[in-house]
Tab-separated table of C-alpha atoms and ligand atoms in Angstrom:
chain	number	residue	atom	x	y	z
A	86	MET	CA	0.098	-0.144	-0.189
A	87	ASP	CA	1.394	3.018	-0.831
A	88	ASP	CA	2.120	5.882	2.187
A	89	GLN	CA	-0.965	8.081	0.791
A	90	LEU	CA	-3.418	5.627	0.814
A	91	LEU	CA	-1.929	4.317	4.233
A	92	THR	CA	-2.427	7.852	5.549
A	93	GLN	CA	-6.122	8.063	4.736
A	94	PHE	CA	-6.259	4.446	5.916
A	95	ASP	CA	-4.902	5.281	9.247
A	96	ARG	CA	-7.143	8.563	9.695
A	97	HIS	CA	-10.222	6.530	8.700
A	98	ILE	CA	-9.673	3.513	11.111
A	99	ALA	CA	-8.686	6.777	13.902
A	100	GLU	CA	-12.401	8.235	13.018
A	101	ARG	CA	-14.129	4.689	13.648
A	102	GLY	CA	-12.392	3.826	16.947
A	103	TYR	CA	-10.544	0.973	15.341
A	104	PRO	CA	-8.065	-0.381	18.048
A	105	ASN	CA	-6.093	-1.265	15.231
A	106	ARG	CA	-5.629	-1.833	11.307
A	107	SER	CA	-6.263	-5.785	11.734
A	108	GLU	CA	-9.535	-5.426	13.167
A	109	ALA	CA	-10.633	-2.667	10.426
A	110	ILE	CA	-8.851	-5.001	7.527
A	111	ARG	CA	-11.319	-7.763	9.209
A	112	ASP	CA	-14.293	-5.774	8.775
A	113	LEU	CA	-13.614	-4.202	5.747
A	114	VAL	CA	-13.056	-7.746	4.080
A	115	ARG	CA	-16.280	-9.070	5.918
A	116	ALA	CA	-18.210	-6.161	4.105
A	117	GLU	CA	-16.689	-6.983	0.898
A	118	ILE	CA	-17.603	-11.012	0.980
A	119	GLY	CA	-21.065	-10.215	2.559
A	120	ARG	CA	-21.440	-7.178	-0.238
A	121	ALA	CA	-20.491	-10.230	-3.030
A	122	ALA	CA	-22.948	-12.790	-1.117
A	123	TRP	CA	-25.811	-10.221	-1.205
A	124	GLU	CA	-25.196	-9.590	-5.149
A	125	ARG	CA	-25.121	-13.251	-5.906
A	126	GLY	CA	-28.756	-13.362	-4.425
A	127	GLU	CA	-27.635	-15.685	-1.347
A	128	GLU	CA	-29.640	-16.302	1.674
A	129	THR	CA	-29.951	-13.702	4.132
A	130	ALA	CA	-31.578	-11.680	6.499
A	131	ALA	CA	-32.581	-7.500	6.254
A	132	THR	CA	-34.523	-5.029	7.284
A	133	ILE	CA	-36.952	-3.025	4.778
A	134	THR	CA	-37.676	0.549	5.752
A	135	PHE	CA	-40.409	2.543	4.396
A	136	VAL	CA	-42.136	5.439	4.783
A	137	TYR	CA	-45.757	6.347	3.439
A	138	ASP	CA	-48.806	8.958	3.531
A	139	HIS	CA	-51.679	6.612	5.339
A	140	HIS	CA	-54.328	8.984	3.734
A	141	VAL	CA	-53.071	8.066	0.102
A	142	ARG	CA	-56.205	5.692	-1.358
A	143	GLU	CA	-56.181	2.325	-0.536
A	144	LEU	CA	-52.572	2.435	-0.312
A	145	THR	CA	-52.429	0.589	3.112
A	146	GLU	CA	-54.308	-2.533	1.673
A	147	ARG	CA	-51.660	-2.199	-1.074
A	148	LEU	CA	-48.698	-2.500	1.366
A	149	ASN	CA	-50.430	-5.438	3.100
A	150	SER	CA	-51.169	-7.404	0.526
A	151	ILE	CA	-47.233	-6.958	-0.796
A	152	GLN	CA	-46.319	-8.623	2.524
A	153	HIS	CA	-48.936	-11.187	2.377
A	154	ASP	CA	-47.399	-12.045	-0.943
A	155	TYR	CA	-44.006	-12.777	0.866
A	156	GLY	CA	-45.191	-13.489	3.963
A	157	GLN	CA	-43.211	-17.181	4.427
A	158	HIS	CA	-40.181	-14.318	4.412
A	159	VAL	CA	-41.498	-12.099	6.724
A	160	ILE	CA	-40.162	-12.324	9.940
A	161	SER	CA	-41.640	-9.458	12.385
A	162	THR	CA	-42.747	-5.611	11.449
A	163	LEU	CA	-42.835	-2.566	13.200
A	164	HIS	CA	-45.392	0.380	12.506
A	165	VAL	CA	-44.956	3.882	13.866
A	166	HIS	CA	-47.471	6.348	13.589
A	167	LEU	CA	-44.842	9.134	12.796
A	168	ASP	CA	-47.340	12.251	12.535
A	169	HIS	CA	-51.046	12.516	11.287
A	170	HIS	CA	-50.509	11.593	7.919
A	171	HIS	CA	-46.795	9.486	8.281
A	172	CYS	CA	-46.789	6.061	8.971
A	173	LEU	CA	-43.184	4.464	9.126
A	174	GLU	CA	-42.718	0.734	8.724
A	175	VAL	CA	-39.764	-1.801	9.487
A	176	ILE	CA	-40.074	-5.516	7.871
A	177	VAL	CA	-37.608	-8.195	9.178
A	178	ALA	CA	-37.467	-10.664	6.341
A	179	LYS	CA	-35.001	-13.619	5.755
A	180	GLY	CA	-34.843	-15.793	2.257
A	181	SER	CA	-32.669	-15.045	-0.768
A	182	ALA	CA	-30.960	-11.827	-1.388
A	183	SER	CA	-32.537	-11.811	-4.657
A	184	VAL	CA	-36.605	-12.266	-3.543
A	185	LEU	CA	-36.146	-9.809	-0.544
A	186	LYS	CA	-34.907	-7.088	-3.542
A	187	GLN	CA	-38.159	-7.584	-5.036
A	188	MET	CA	-40.052	-7.538	-1.896
A	189	ALA	CA	-38.127	-3.913	-1.317
A	190	ASP	CA	-38.369	-2.616	-4.931
A	191	ALA	CA	-42.510	-3.609	-4.732
A	192	ILE	CA	-43.115	-1.784	-1.759
A	193	THR	CA	-40.987	1.252	-2.420
A	194	HIS	CA	-41.891	1.695	-6.181
A	195	THR	CA	-45.895	1.835	-4.860
A	196	LYS	CA	-47.033	4.897	-5.220
A	197	GLY	CA	-47.772	7.079	-2.198
A	198	VAL	CA	-44.547	5.022	-0.420
A	199	LEU	CA	-42.301	8.668	0.384
A	200	THR	CA	-38.988	6.679	1.105
A	201	GLY	CA	-37.443	3.033	1.721
A	202	SER	CA	-34.674	1.107	1.752
A	203	ILE	CA	-33.074	-2.038	2.012
A	204	THR	CA	-30.138	-3.054	4.708
A	205	ALA	CA	-28.815	-6.622	4.593
A	206	ALA	CA	-27.576	-8.183	7.588
A	207	ALA	CA	-24.303	-9.840	7.460
A	208	VAL	CA	-25.147	-13.317	4.789
A	209	ASP	CA	-23.012	-15.741	6.656
A	210	ALA	CA	-24.811	-15.256	9.691
A	211	VAL	CA	-28.465	-16.939	8.056
A	212	ASP	CA	-28.425	-20.583	7.042
A	213	GLY	CA	-29.945	-21.109	4.086
B	1384	NI	NI1	-49.661	4.431	10.811
Protein backbone atom coordinates (compact mmCIF):
# COMPACT_ATOMS: atom_id res chain seq x y z
CA MET A 1 0.00 0.00 0.00
CA ASP A 2 1.40 3.43 -0.84
CA ASP A 3 2.01 6.04 1.85
CA GLN A 4 -0.87 8.31 0.84
CA LEU A 5 -3.41 5.47 0.92
CA LEU A 6 -2.04 4.23 4.23
CA THR A 7 -2.32 7.75 5.73
CA GLN A 8 -5.96 7.96 4.57
CA PHE A 9 -6.63 4.50 5.96
CA ASP A 10 -5.09 5.40 9.34
CA ARG A 11 -7.26 8.54 9.50
CA HIS A 12 -10.33 6.44 8.60
CA ILE A 13 -9.68 3.84 11.29
CA ALA A 14 -8.97 6.56 13.89
CA GLU A 15 -12.31 8.25 13.05
CA ARG A 16 -14.11 4.92 13.37
CA GLY A 17 -12.39 4.15 16.65
CA TYR A 18 -10.67 0.92 15.60
CA PRO A 19 -7.97 -0.22 18.03
CA ASN A 20 -5.66 -1.29 15.19
CA ARG A 21 -5.36 -1.86 11.43
CA SER A 22 -6.03 -5.61 11.67
CA GLU A 23 -9.52 -5.16 13.10
CA ALA A 24 -10.34 -2.52 10.48
CA ILE A 25 -9.11 -4.77 7.67
CA ARG A 26 -11.14 -7.72 9.02
CA ASP A 27 -14.29 -5.56 8.93
CA LEU A 28 -13.57 -4.39 5.39
CA VAL A 29 -13.04 -7.97 4.20
CA ARG A 30 -16.27 -9.15 5.92
CA ALA A 31 -18.21 -6.26 4.41
CA GLU A 32 -16.88 -6.99 0.93
CA ILE A 33 -17.62 -10.73 1.19
CA GLY A 34 -21.13 -9.88 2.43
CA ARG A 35 -21.65 -7.43 -0.42
CA ALA A 36 -20.58 -10.03 -3.00
CA ALA A 37 -22.90 -12.66 -1.47
CA TRP A 38 -25.73 -10.10 -1.49
CA GLU A 39 -25.08 -9.44 -5.19
CA ARG A 40 -25.15 -13.19 -5.91
CA GLY A 41 -28.61 -13.35 -4.30
CA GLU A 42 -27.62 -15.65 -1.44
CA GLU A 43 -29.67 -16.42 1.68
CA THR A 44 -29.75 -13.54 4.12
CA ALA A 45 -31.75 -11.51 6.62
CA ALA A 46 -32.58 -7.89 5.93
CA THR A 47 -34.63 -4.96 7.10
CA ILE A 48 -36.85 -2.96 4.78
CA THR A 49 -37.66 0.51 6.12
CA PHE A 50 -40.21 2.79 4.49
CA VAL A 51 -42.41 5.82 5.13
CA TYR A 52 -45.79 6.36 3.54
CA ASP A 53 -48.83 8.60 3.70
CA HIS A 54 -51.68 6.46 5.02
CA HIS A 55 -54.24 8.94 3.60
CA VAL A 56 -53.40 7.87 0.04
CA ARG A 57 -56.38 5.86 -1.10
CA GLU A 58 -56.00 2.06 -0.72
CA LEU A 59 -52.25 2.38 -0.06
CA THR A 60 -52.39 0.62 3.31
CA GLU A 61 -54.27 -2.29 1.68
CA ARG A 62 -51.77 -2.48 -1.21
CA LEU A 63 -48.78 -2.54 1.15
CA ASN A 64 -50.46 -5.16 3.31
CA SER A 65 -51.15 -7.27 0.23
CA ILE A 66 -47.48 -7.14 -0.88
CA GLN A 67 -46.38 -8.30 2.57
CA HIS A 68 -48.80 -11.23 2.36
CA ASP A 69 -47.36 -12.15 -1.07
CA TYR A 70 -43.98 -12.51 0.65
CA GLY A 71 -45.48 -13.81 3.90
CA GLN A 72 -43.12 -16.78 4.27
CA HIS A 73 -40.15 -14.35 4.32
CA VAL A 74 -41.54 -11.80 6.78
CA ILE A 75 -40.31 -12.44 10.31
CA SER A 76 -41.57 -9.32 12.04
CA THR A 77 -42.87 -5.84 11.33
CA LEU A 78 -42.84 -2.61 13.28
CA HIS A 79 -45.36 0.14 12.58
CA VAL A 80 -44.95 3.66 13.96
CA HIS A 81 -47.52 6.45 13.44
CA LEU A 82 -44.99 9.23 12.79
CA ASP A 83 -47.46 12.11 12.57
CA HIS A 84 -51.00 12.81 11.34
CA HIS A 85 -50.16 11.71 7.76
CA HIS A 86 -47.14 9.48 7.91
CA CYS A 87 -46.49 5.92 8.96
CA LEU A 88 -43.04 4.36 9.26
CA GLU A 89 -42.69 0.60 8.90
CA VAL A 90 -39.75 -1.71 9.37
CA ILE A 91 -39.99 -5.24 8.03
CA VAL A 92 -37.50 -7.86 9.18
CA ALA A 93 -37.30 -10.50 6.49
CA LYS A 94 -35.34 -13.65 5.72
CA GLY A 95 -34.76 -15.30 2.36
CA SER A 96 -32.63 -15.06 -0.76
CA ALA A 97 -31.27 -11.57 -1.34
CA SER A 98 -32.91 -11.52 -4.76
CA VAL A 99 -36.38 -12.23 -3.34
CA LEU A 100 -35.93 -9.70 -0.53
CA LYS A 101 -34.85 -7.06 -3.06
CA GLN A 102 -37.99 -7.85 -5.10
CA MET A 103 -40.17 -7.33 -2.04
CA ALA A 104 -38.40 -4.06 -1.21
CA ASP A 105 -38.85 -2.85 -4.80
CA ALA A 106 -42.54 -3.79 -4.80
CA ILE A 107 -43.02 -1.74 -1.62
CA THR A 108 -40.90 1.28 -2.44
CA HIS A 109 -42.24 1.56 -6.02
CA THR A 110 -45.85 1.72 -4.77
CA LYS A 111 -47.41 5.14 -5.28
CA GLY A 112 -47.62 7.00 -1.97
CA VAL A 113 -44.50 5.42 -0.47
CA LEU A 114 -42.22 8.39 0.17
CA THR A 115 -38.90 6.79 1.09
CA GLY A 116 -37.69 3.24 1.38
CA SER A 117 -34.51 1.23 1.62
CA ILE A 118 -33.28 -2.28 2.30
CA THR A 119 -30.32 -3.17 4.50
CA ALA A 120 -28.80 -6.64 4.56
CA ALA A 121 -27.56 -8.32 7.70
CA ALA A 122 -24.35 -10.34 7.48
CA VAL A 123 -25.11 -12.96 4.85
CA ASP A 124 -22.94 -15.67 6.40
CA ALA A 125 -24.94 -15.41 9.65
CA VAL A 126 -28.02 -17.06 8.11
CA ASP A 127 -28.50 -20.71 7.18
CA GLY A 128 -30.13 -21.42 3.81
NI1 LIG B 1 -49.61 4.48 11.10
